[in-house]
Amino acid sequence: MGRWLEWLQRERGVVLEDYDAAWRWSTSDPEAFWASIWAYYDVRSTTGVGRTLEGSGIADARWFPGTTVNYAEHALRLTGRADSDPVILAYSQTRAPLTVTAAGLRDQVARVRAGLVALGVKPGDRVAGYLSNIPETIVAFLATVGIGAIWSSCSPEMGVRSVVERFGQIEPTVLLTVDGYRYGAKSIDRVEEIAAIRAALPSLRRVVVVPHLDERHDRIPDALSWADLLGHEPSVAARPVPFDHPLAILFSSGTTGPPKAIVHGHGGILLEHLKLLGLHTDLGPGDRFFWLTTTSWMMWNYLVSGLLVGSTVVLFDGDPGSPDMGALWDLAATSGTTYFGAGAPFFMACRKAGLEPRGVYDLS
């Protein structure tokens, strides 16, 4: 935040004495504020940047009209990171830890992007993920939105009805799914659920299986494997899309009726997350960013955006209380996590268990 304030004074002649003054400026002159975020984080567009805001009310406002961007392009820039630097550290109770480097992530995304295009995925199509919080999910998300298709995901912990209530509204053409997962000591197979979800979604043209619980993908009839997508040559470039082009569809919890679909755009999420993670959270290339989340919660999307500011994202897939409530604090020590996030129930459970992490684990 301090470096941005210094940049504002040096580059824009805007002098803001403290945080409160910066907040007042951001709300009284939102055009100048968001233009400063664009410039400070070097957001790139093939069209250049014209007007920041067209219209004055919430109903008719259009941000950066005529401007094209792509969220995935910026997530894969990984500013400040070398090709060999780890940008994803993945821990799972289903398989051994995985590390994905910057070069490896770019290569996998490019291959899967080409694979999705070969399946007929085009801009505006919806691609759905019934996937765990694993590296393949990030790759699939970035590959999808790089095409200009629209991403939506549900965690495989969700049952058939909950998934169909969500994906049935958006008519996905491709479903990517794990075959199952482990939660603590328990193996949970999802083959029957996948068959039921598939039958309930007539829009589906293809199912792609990420072998997570079992190395065999042929347990799901007429499905492609993740390896089929990775086998494509990286021949399809990320596509510039209009600033407000849909990026992802998230859903409300469904506690007051059917889940409500909430559409987020490329440019809006790109700038908002640069602001939140870069300015407010002070994350950058030296950080390892963890949040306890599944792919059904918007915090998964927030976690992935750590890539926008060059941070390494730390993933966890499994039961956070297995073998005990210290499991994730041990993960934080092992991974060198610098930012640890979780919902309130996790911290309440730690307190109830009488856990004092700093006295047991190296959280330096």
Short mmCIF file of C-alpha atoms in Angstrom, two decimals:
data_model
loop_
_atom_site.label_atom_id
_atom_site.label_comp_id
_atom_site.label_asym_id
_atom_site.label_seq_id
_atom_site.Cartn_x
_atom_site.Cartn_y
_atom_site.Cartn_z
CA MET A 1 0.00 0.00 0.00
CA GLY A 2 2.82 2.36 0.85
CA ARG A 3 4.62 1.71 -2.44
CA TRP A 4 1.41 2.36 -4.36
CA LEU A 5 0.89 5.66 -2.49
CA GLU A 6 4.46 6.68 -3.36
CA TRP A 7 3.85 5.71 -7.00
CA LEU A 8 0.63 7.79 -7.07
CA GLN A 9 2.48 10.87 -5.90
CA ARG A 10 5.41 10.34 -8.27
CA GLU A 11 3.49 9.27 -11.39
CA ARG A 12 0.08 10.92 -10.97
CA GLY A 13 0.73 13.88 -8.70
CA VAL A 14 -1.88 12.57 -6.26
CA VAL A 15 -0.81 13.16 -2.66
CA LEU A 16 -2.68 11.05 -0.09
CA GLU A 17 -1.48 11.43 3.47
CA ASP A 18 -2.86 8.22 4.95
CA TYR A 19 -5.09 5.21 4.38
CA ASP A 20 -8.30 7.12 5.13
CA ALA A 21 -7.43 9.76 2.54
CA ALA A 22 -6.70 7.00 0.01
CA TRP A 23 -10.08 5.41 0.70
CA ARG A 24 -11.90 8.75 0.26
CA TRP A 25 -10.08 9.35 -3.05
CA SER A 26 -10.90 5.86 -4.32
CA THR A 27 -14.62 6.41 -3.72
CA SER A 28 -14.87 10.04 -4.81
CA ASP A 29 -12.88 9.51 -8.04
CA PRO A 30 -13.32 5.81 -8.90
CA GLU A 31 -12.25 6.35 -12.51
CA ALA A 32 -8.84 7.66 -11.47
CA PHE A 33 -8.51 5.02 -8.75
CA TRP A 34 -9.14 2.02 -11.00
CA ALA A 35 -7.00 3.54 -13.77
CA SER A 36 -4.18 3.70 -11.22
CA ILE A 37 -4.60 -0.01 -10.35
CA TRP A 38 -4.47 -0.84 -14.06
CA ALA A 39 -1.26 1.13 -14.55
CA TYR A 40 0.44 0.18 -11.28
CA TYR A 41 0.05 -3.55 -11.97
CA ASP A 42 0.87 -3.17 -15.66
CA VAL A 43 -2.37 -4.73 -16.90
CA ARG A 44 -2.05 -5.38 -20.62
CA SER A 45 -4.53 -5.12 -23.45
CA THR A 46 -4.24 -5.63 -27.19
CA THR A 47 -6.61 -2.69 -27.70
CA GLY A 48 -4.91 -0.21 -25.38
CA VAL A 49 -6.86 1.61 -22.69
CA GLY A 50 -9.44 4.26 -23.50
CA ARG A 51 -12.10 5.44 -21.11
CA THR A 52 -12.15 3.96 -17.63
CA LEU A 53 -15.89 4.31 -17.05
CA GLU A 54 -18.92 4.83 -19.26
CA GLY A 55 -22.22 5.63 -17.58
CA SER A 56 -22.81 6.86 -14.07
CA GLY A 57 -25.25 4.52 -12.34
CA ILE A 58 -25.01 0.92 -11.22
CA ALA A 59 -27.46 -0.13 -13.96
CA ASP A 60 -25.65 1.46 -16.92
CA ALA A 61 -22.01 1.62 -15.82
CA ARG A 62 -19.50 -0.08 -18.14
CA TRP A 63 -15.90 -0.29 -16.99
CA PHE A 64 -13.08 0.01 -19.53
CA PRO A 65 -15.43 -0.13 -22.55
CA GLY A 66 -13.78 -1.29 -25.77
CA THR A 67 -10.83 -2.75 -23.85
CA THR A 68 -9.82 -6.42 -24.12
CA VAL A 69 -8.00 -8.49 -21.48
CA ASN A 70 -7.66 -12.12 -20.44
CA TYR A 71 -7.42 -13.16 -16.81
CA ALA A 72 -5.43 -16.31 -17.62
CA GLU A 73 -2.78 -14.38 -19.54
CA HIS A 74 -2.12 -12.26 -16.47
CA ALA A 75 -2.20 -15.19 -14.05
CA LEU A 76 0.48 -16.90 -16.12
CA ARG A 77 2.77 -13.87 -16.32
CA LEU A 78 4.01 -14.74 -12.82
CA THR A 79 5.90 -11.50 -12.49
CA GLY A 80 9.11 -11.85 -10.50
CA ARG A 81 9.27 -15.63 -10.88
CA ALA A 82 11.82 -17.70 -12.81
CA ASP A 83 10.73 -20.66 -14.93
CA SER A 84 12.04 -23.11 -12.33
CA ASP A 85 10.34 -21.43 -9.36
CA PRO A 86 7.54 -23.40 -7.66
CA VAL A 87 4.21 -21.60 -8.09
CA ILE A 88 1.89 -24.36 -6.84
CA LEU A 89 2.57 -26.57 -3.81
CA ALA A 90 -0.13 -29.21 -3.48
CA TYR A 91 -0.75 -31.40 -0.44
CA SER A 92 -3.36 -34.16 -0.48
CA GLN A 93 -4.50 -37.10 1.60
CA THR A 94 -5.14 -38.96 -1.67
CA ARG A 95 -1.64 -38.78 -3.17
CA ALA A 96 1.90 -37.59 -2.54
CA PRO A 97 2.74 -33.86 -2.50
CA LEU A 98 3.16 -32.18 -5.89
CA THR A 99 5.14 -29.13 -6.96
CA VAL A 100 4.36 -27.23 -10.17
CA THR A 101 6.91 -24.74 -11.49
CA ALA A 102 6.15 -21.59 -13.43
CA ALA A 103 7.27 -23.20 -16.70
CA GLY A 104 5.37 -26.37 -15.91
CA LEU A 105 2.14 -24.48 -15.20
CA ARG A 106 2.38 -22.50 -18.43
CA ASP A 107 3.05 -25.67 -20.42
CA GLN A 108 0.19 -27.63 -18.86
CA VAL A 109 -2.29 -24.79 -19.34
CA ALA A 110 -1.28 -24.38 -22.98
CA ARG A 111 -1.68 -28.12 -23.64
CA VAL A 112 -5.06 -28.40 -21.94
CA ARG A 113 -6.24 -25.23 -23.68
CA ALA A 114 -5.42 -26.85 -27.02
CA GLY A 115 -7.09 -30.06 -25.86
CA LEU A 116 -10.30 -28.26 -24.95
CA VAL A 117 -10.36 -26.49 -28.33
CA ALA A 118 -9.95 -29.90 -29.99
CA LEU A 119 -13.07 -31.00 -28.08
CA GLY A 120 -14.96 -28.11 -29.67
CA VAL A 121 -14.93 -25.73 -26.72
CA LYS A 122 -15.35 -22.16 -27.93
CA PRO A 123 -15.79 -18.70 -26.38
CA GLY A 124 -18.96 -18.49 -24.32
CA ASP A 125 -19.22 -22.25 -23.73
CA ARG A 126 -19.42 -23.39 -20.13
CA VAL A 127 -16.88 -25.87 -18.77
CA ALA A 128 -17.71 -27.44 -15.40
CA GLY A 129 -15.36 -28.98 -12.86
CA TYR A 130 -16.39 -31.62 -10.30
CA LEU A 131 -12.90 -31.46 -8.92
CA SER A 132 -10.84 -31.42 -5.75
CA ASN A 133 -8.49 -28.61 -4.75
CA ILE A 134 -5.58 -29.99 -6.79
CA PRO A 135 -3.23 -28.53 -9.44
CA GLU A 136 -5.26 -30.02 -12.31
CA THR A 137 -8.21 -27.86 -11.29
CA ILE A 138 -6.16 -24.66 -11.56
CA VAL A 139 -4.81 -25.81 -14.93
CA ALA A 140 -8.32 -26.59 -16.21
CA PHE A 141 -9.64 -23.24 -14.99
CA LEU A 142 -6.87 -21.22 -16.63
CA ALA A 143 -7.12 -23.26 -19.85
CA THR A 144 -10.88 -22.74 -20.01
CA VAL A 145 -10.88 -19.00 -19.46
CA GLY A 146 -7.88 -18.60 -21.78
CA ILE A 147 -10.18 -19.73 -24.60
CA GLY A 148 -12.89 -17.30 -23.54
CA ALA A 149 -15.08 -20.15 -22.27
CA ILE A 150 -16.70 -19.82 -18.84
CA TRP A 151 -15.66 -21.84 -15.79
CA SER A 152 -17.76 -23.19 -12.93
CA SER A 153 -16.79 -25.73 -10.28
CA CYS A 154 -18.24 -27.85 -7.49
CA SER A 155 -16.35 -29.89 -4.95
CA PRO A 156 -16.73 -33.69 -5.21
CA GLU A 157 -17.87 -33.67 -1.58
CA MET A 158 -21.19 -32.34 -2.94
CA GLY A 159 -23.94 -34.81 -3.77
CA VAL A 160 -25.66 -35.28 -7.11
CA ARG A 161 -28.65 -33.06 -6.35
CA SER A 162 -26.52 -30.12 -5.23
CA VAL A 163 -24.31 -30.37 -8.30
CA VAL A 164 -27.19 -30.69 -10.77
CA GLU A 165 -29.01 -27.76 -9.14
CA ARG A 166 -25.99 -25.66 -10.06
CA PHE A 167 -24.64 -27.04 -13.33
CA GLY A 168 -28.14 -27.65 -14.69
CA GLN A 169 -28.66 -23.88 -14.83
CA ILE A 170 -25.60 -23.20 -16.99
CA GLU A 171 -25.65 -26.07 -19.51
CA PRO A 172 -21.96 -27.02 -19.59
CA THR A 173 -20.55 -28.70 -22.70
CA VAL A 174 -17.59 -30.37 -20.96
CA LEU A 175 -17.35 -31.84 -17.45
CA LEU A 176 -13.97 -32.43 -15.83
CA THR A 177 -14.13 -34.67 -12.80
CA VAL A 178 -12.07 -36.65 -10.33
CA ASP A 179 -13.06 -40.29 -9.87
CA GLY A 180 -12.96 -39.93 -6.09
CA TYR A 181 -10.78 -38.80 -3.20
CA ARG A 182 -9.65 -39.63 0.31
CA TYR A 183 -10.94 -37.73 3.32
CA GLY A 184 -8.71 -38.60 6.21
CA ALA A 185 -8.51 -42.38 6.29
CA LYS A 186 -11.69 -42.87 4.23
CA SER A 187 -11.72 -43.50 0.47
CA ILE A 188 -14.75 -41.97 -1.25
CA ASP A 189 -15.52 -43.22 -4.75
CA ARG A 190 -17.54 -40.91 -7.02
CA VAL A 191 -18.11 -43.08 -10.11
CA GLU A 192 -21.83 -43.58 -9.44
CA GLU A 193 -22.34 -39.87 -8.72
CA ILE A 194 -20.58 -38.94 -11.94
CA ALA A 195 -22.89 -41.22 -13.93
CA ALA A 196 -25.95 -39.61 -12.33
CA ILE A 197 -24.66 -36.07 -12.92
CA ARG A 198 -23.86 -36.91 -16.52
CA ALA A 199 -27.36 -38.31 -17.10
CA ALA A 200 -28.92 -35.15 -15.67
CA LEU A 201 -26.94 -32.77 -17.91
CA PRO A 202 -28.00 -33.32 -21.54
CA SER A 203 -25.82 -30.40 -22.68
CA LEU A 204 -22.62 -32.40 -21.98
CA ARG A 205 -20.63 -33.45 -25.02
CA ARG A 206 -17.60 -34.81 -23.21
CA VAL A 207 -16.47 -35.99 -19.77
CA VAL A 208 -12.78 -35.83 -18.84
CA VAL A 209 -11.57 -37.81 -15.83
CA VAL A 210 -8.66 -36.83 -13.63
CA PRO A 211 -7.58 -40.17 -12.07
CA HIS A 212 -7.24 -39.14 -8.44
CA LEU A 213 -8.43 -42.05 -6.32
CA ASP A 214 -7.67 -44.75 -8.92
CA GLU A 215 -5.22 -44.57 -11.82
CA ARG A 216 -7.78 -46.17 -14.16
CA HIS A 217 -10.07 -43.72 -15.98
CA ASP A 218 -11.98 -46.46 -17.84
CA ARG A 219 -14.27 -46.97 -14.85
CA ILE A 220 -16.31 -44.12 -16.36
CA PRO A 221 -17.61 -45.20 -19.80
CA ASP A 222 -16.86 -43.08 -22.86
CA ALA A 223 -14.74 -40.63 -20.91
CA LEU A 224 -11.43 -39.09 -21.86
CA SER A 225 -8.56 -39.00 -19.39
CA TRP A 226 -6.64 -35.96 -18.21
CA ALA A 227 -3.64 -37.38 -20.09
CA ASP A 228 -5.61 -37.05 -23.34
CA LEU A 229 -5.81 -33.29 -22.85
CA LEU A 230 -2.17 -33.00 -21.77
CA GLY A 231 -1.14 -34.91 -24.89
CA HIS A 232 -1.96 -31.97 -27.17
CA GLU A 233 0.71 -29.68 -28.47
CA PRO A 234 0.43 -26.17 -26.99
CA SER A 235 -0.76 -24.58 -30.22
CA VAL A 236 -3.62 -22.31 -29.10
CA ALA A 237 -2.86 -18.87 -27.67
CA ALA A 238 -4.93 -17.18 -24.98
CA ARG A 239 -7.71 -15.14 -26.54
CA PRO A 240 -8.25 -11.46 -25.67
CA VAL A 241 -11.88 -10.92 -24.63
CA PRO A 242 -13.90 -7.81 -23.78
CA PHE A 243 -13.27 -6.45 -20.29
CA ASP A 244 -16.69 -7.61 -19.05
CA HIS A 245 -16.61 -11.01 -20.78
CA PRO A 246 -17.78 -13.74 -18.34
CA LEU A 247 -14.92 -15.45 -16.53
CA ALA A 248 -16.60 -17.76 -14.02
CA ILE A 249 -20.02 -18.64 -12.64
CA LEU A 250 -20.16 -19.04 -8.88
CA PHE A 251 -23.24 -19.98 -6.89
CA SER A 252 -24.89 -18.87 -3.68
CA SER A 253 -25.23 -21.45 -0.93
CA GLY A 254 -28.81 -22.41 -1.75
CA THR A 255 -30.04 -21.86 1.80
CA THR A 256 -32.95 -19.68 0.60
CA GLY A 257 -34.10 -21.69 -2.39
CA PRO A 258 -32.21 -22.89 -5.45
CA PRO A 259 -28.57 -21.74 -5.68
CA LYS A 260 -28.28 -18.40 -7.49
CA ALA A 261 -25.79 -18.15 -10.36
CA ILE A 262 -23.38 -15.22 -9.98
CA VAL A 263 -21.35 -14.24 -13.06
CA HIS A 264 -17.92 -12.63 -12.68
CA GLY A 265 -16.03 -11.00 -15.56
CA HIS A 266 -12.41 -11.17 -16.67
CA GLY A 267 -11.54 -7.52 -16.12
CA GLY A 268 -13.50 -7.01 -12.92
CA ILE A 269 -11.96 -9.97 -11.12
CA LEU A 270 -8.50 -9.20 -12.51
CA LEU A 271 -8.48 -5.65 -11.13
CA GLU A 272 -10.33 -6.45 -7.92
CA HIS A 273 -8.00 -9.29 -7.02
CA LEU A 274 -4.88 -7.32 -7.93
CA LYS A 275 -6.13 -4.63 -5.56
CA LEU A 276 -7.13 -7.04 -2.78
CA LEU A 277 -4.14 -9.37 -2.94
CA GLY A 278 -1.54 -6.80 -3.96
CA LEU A 279 -2.49 -3.73 -1.93
CA HIS A 280 -4.60 -4.93 0.99
CA THR A 281 -2.99 -8.33 1.56
CA ASP A 282 0.53 -7.29 0.49
CA LEU A 283 1.21 -10.56 -1.33
CA GLY A 284 3.98 -10.85 -3.91
CA PRO A 285 6.61 -13.18 -5.37
CA GLY A 286 8.14 -13.89 -1.97
CA ASP A 287 4.92 -15.25 -0.49
CA ARG A 288 3.37 -18.68 -0.16
CA PHE A 289 -0.38 -18.20 0.04
CA PHE A 290 -2.65 -20.81 1.63
CA TRP A 291 -6.38 -20.85 2.16
CA LEU A 292 -8.37 -23.80 3.45
CA THR A 293 -11.09 -24.12 0.82
CA THR A 294 -12.83 -26.44 -1.58
CA THR A 295 -13.58 -25.65 -5.21
CA SER A 296 -17.20 -24.84 -4.30
CA TRP A 297 -16.26 -21.75 -2.29
CA MET A 298 -15.31 -18.39 -3.76
CA MET A 299 -12.15 -18.48 -1.65
CA TRP A 300 -10.80 -21.06 -4.12
CA ASN A 301 -11.02 -18.44 -6.86
CA TYR A 302 -9.38 -15.94 -4.53
CA LEU A 303 -6.59 -18.40 -3.75
CA VAL A 304 -5.87 -19.03 -7.44
CA SER A 305 -5.54 -15.28 -7.94
CA GLY A 306 -2.41 -15.37 -5.81
CA LEU A 307 -0.75 -16.18 -9.14
CA LEU A 308 -1.67 -12.69 -10.39
CA VAL A 309 0.80 -11.14 -7.96
CA GLY A 310 3.43 -13.84 -8.45
CA SER A 311 2.81 -15.70 -5.19
CA THR A 312 3.10 -19.45 -4.78
CA VAL A 313 -0.32 -20.91 -4.00
CA VAL A 314 -0.49 -23.74 -1.46
CA LEU A 315 -3.29 -26.27 -1.94
CA PHE A 316 -4.79 -28.78 0.50
CA ASP A 317 -7.13 -31.63 -0.41
CA GLY A 318 -8.56 -33.70 2.43
CA ASP A 319 -9.77 -33.59 6.02
CA PRO A 320 -8.20 -30.64 7.91
CA GLY A 321 -8.79 -32.44 11.21
CA SER A 322 -6.94 -35.64 10.29
CA PRO A 323 -5.07 -37.02 12.08
CA ASP A 324 -5.71 -34.06 14.40
CA MET A 325 -6.27 -30.29 14.28
CA GLY A 326 -2.54 -29.71 13.99
CA ALA A 327 -2.39 -31.15 10.47
CA LEU A 328 -2.64 -27.82 8.65
CA TRP A 329 -0.23 -26.06 11.01
CA ASP A 330 2.26 -28.81 10.23
CA LEU A 331 1.56 -28.20 6.52
CA ALA A 332 2.19 -24.48 7.05
CA ALA A 333 5.56 -25.24 8.60
CA THR A 334 6.51 -27.78 5.92
CA SER A 335 5.48 -25.56 3.00
CA GLY A 336 6.89 -22.30 4.35
CA THR A 337 3.47 -20.70 4.13
CA THR A 338 3.58 -16.94 4.77
CA TYR A 339 -0.17 -16.28 4.62
CA PHE A 340 -2.56 -18.77 6.25
CA GLY A 341 -6.29 -18.39 5.68
CA ALA A 342 -9.31 -20.41 6.78
CA GLY A 343 -12.93 -19.92 7.74
CA ALA A 344 -13.88 -19.23 11.34
CA PRO A 345 -15.06 -22.82 12.10
CA PHE A 346 -11.52 -24.12 11.57
CA PHE A 347 -10.04 -21.69 14.10
CA MET A 348 -12.86 -22.39 16.54
CA ALA A 349 -12.10 -26.12 16.27
CA CYS A 350 -8.41 -25.44 16.93
CA ARG A 351 -9.29 -23.41 19.99
CA LYS A 352 -11.68 -26.10 21.25
CA ALA A 353 -8.89 -28.67 20.83
CA GLY A 354 -6.63 -26.47 22.99
CA LEU A 355 -4.12 -26.09 20.17
CA GLU A 356 -1.34 -23.47 20.47
CA PRO A 357 0.38 -23.74 17.07
CA ARG A 358 3.31 -21.38 17.63
CA GLY A 359 4.49 -23.46 20.55
CA VAL A 360 4.57 -26.67 18.50
CA TYR A 361 5.34 -25.78 14.87
CA ASP A 362 7.96 -23.66 13.16
CA LEU A 363 5.79 -20.89 11.71
CA SER A 364 8.64 -18.45 11.21
#
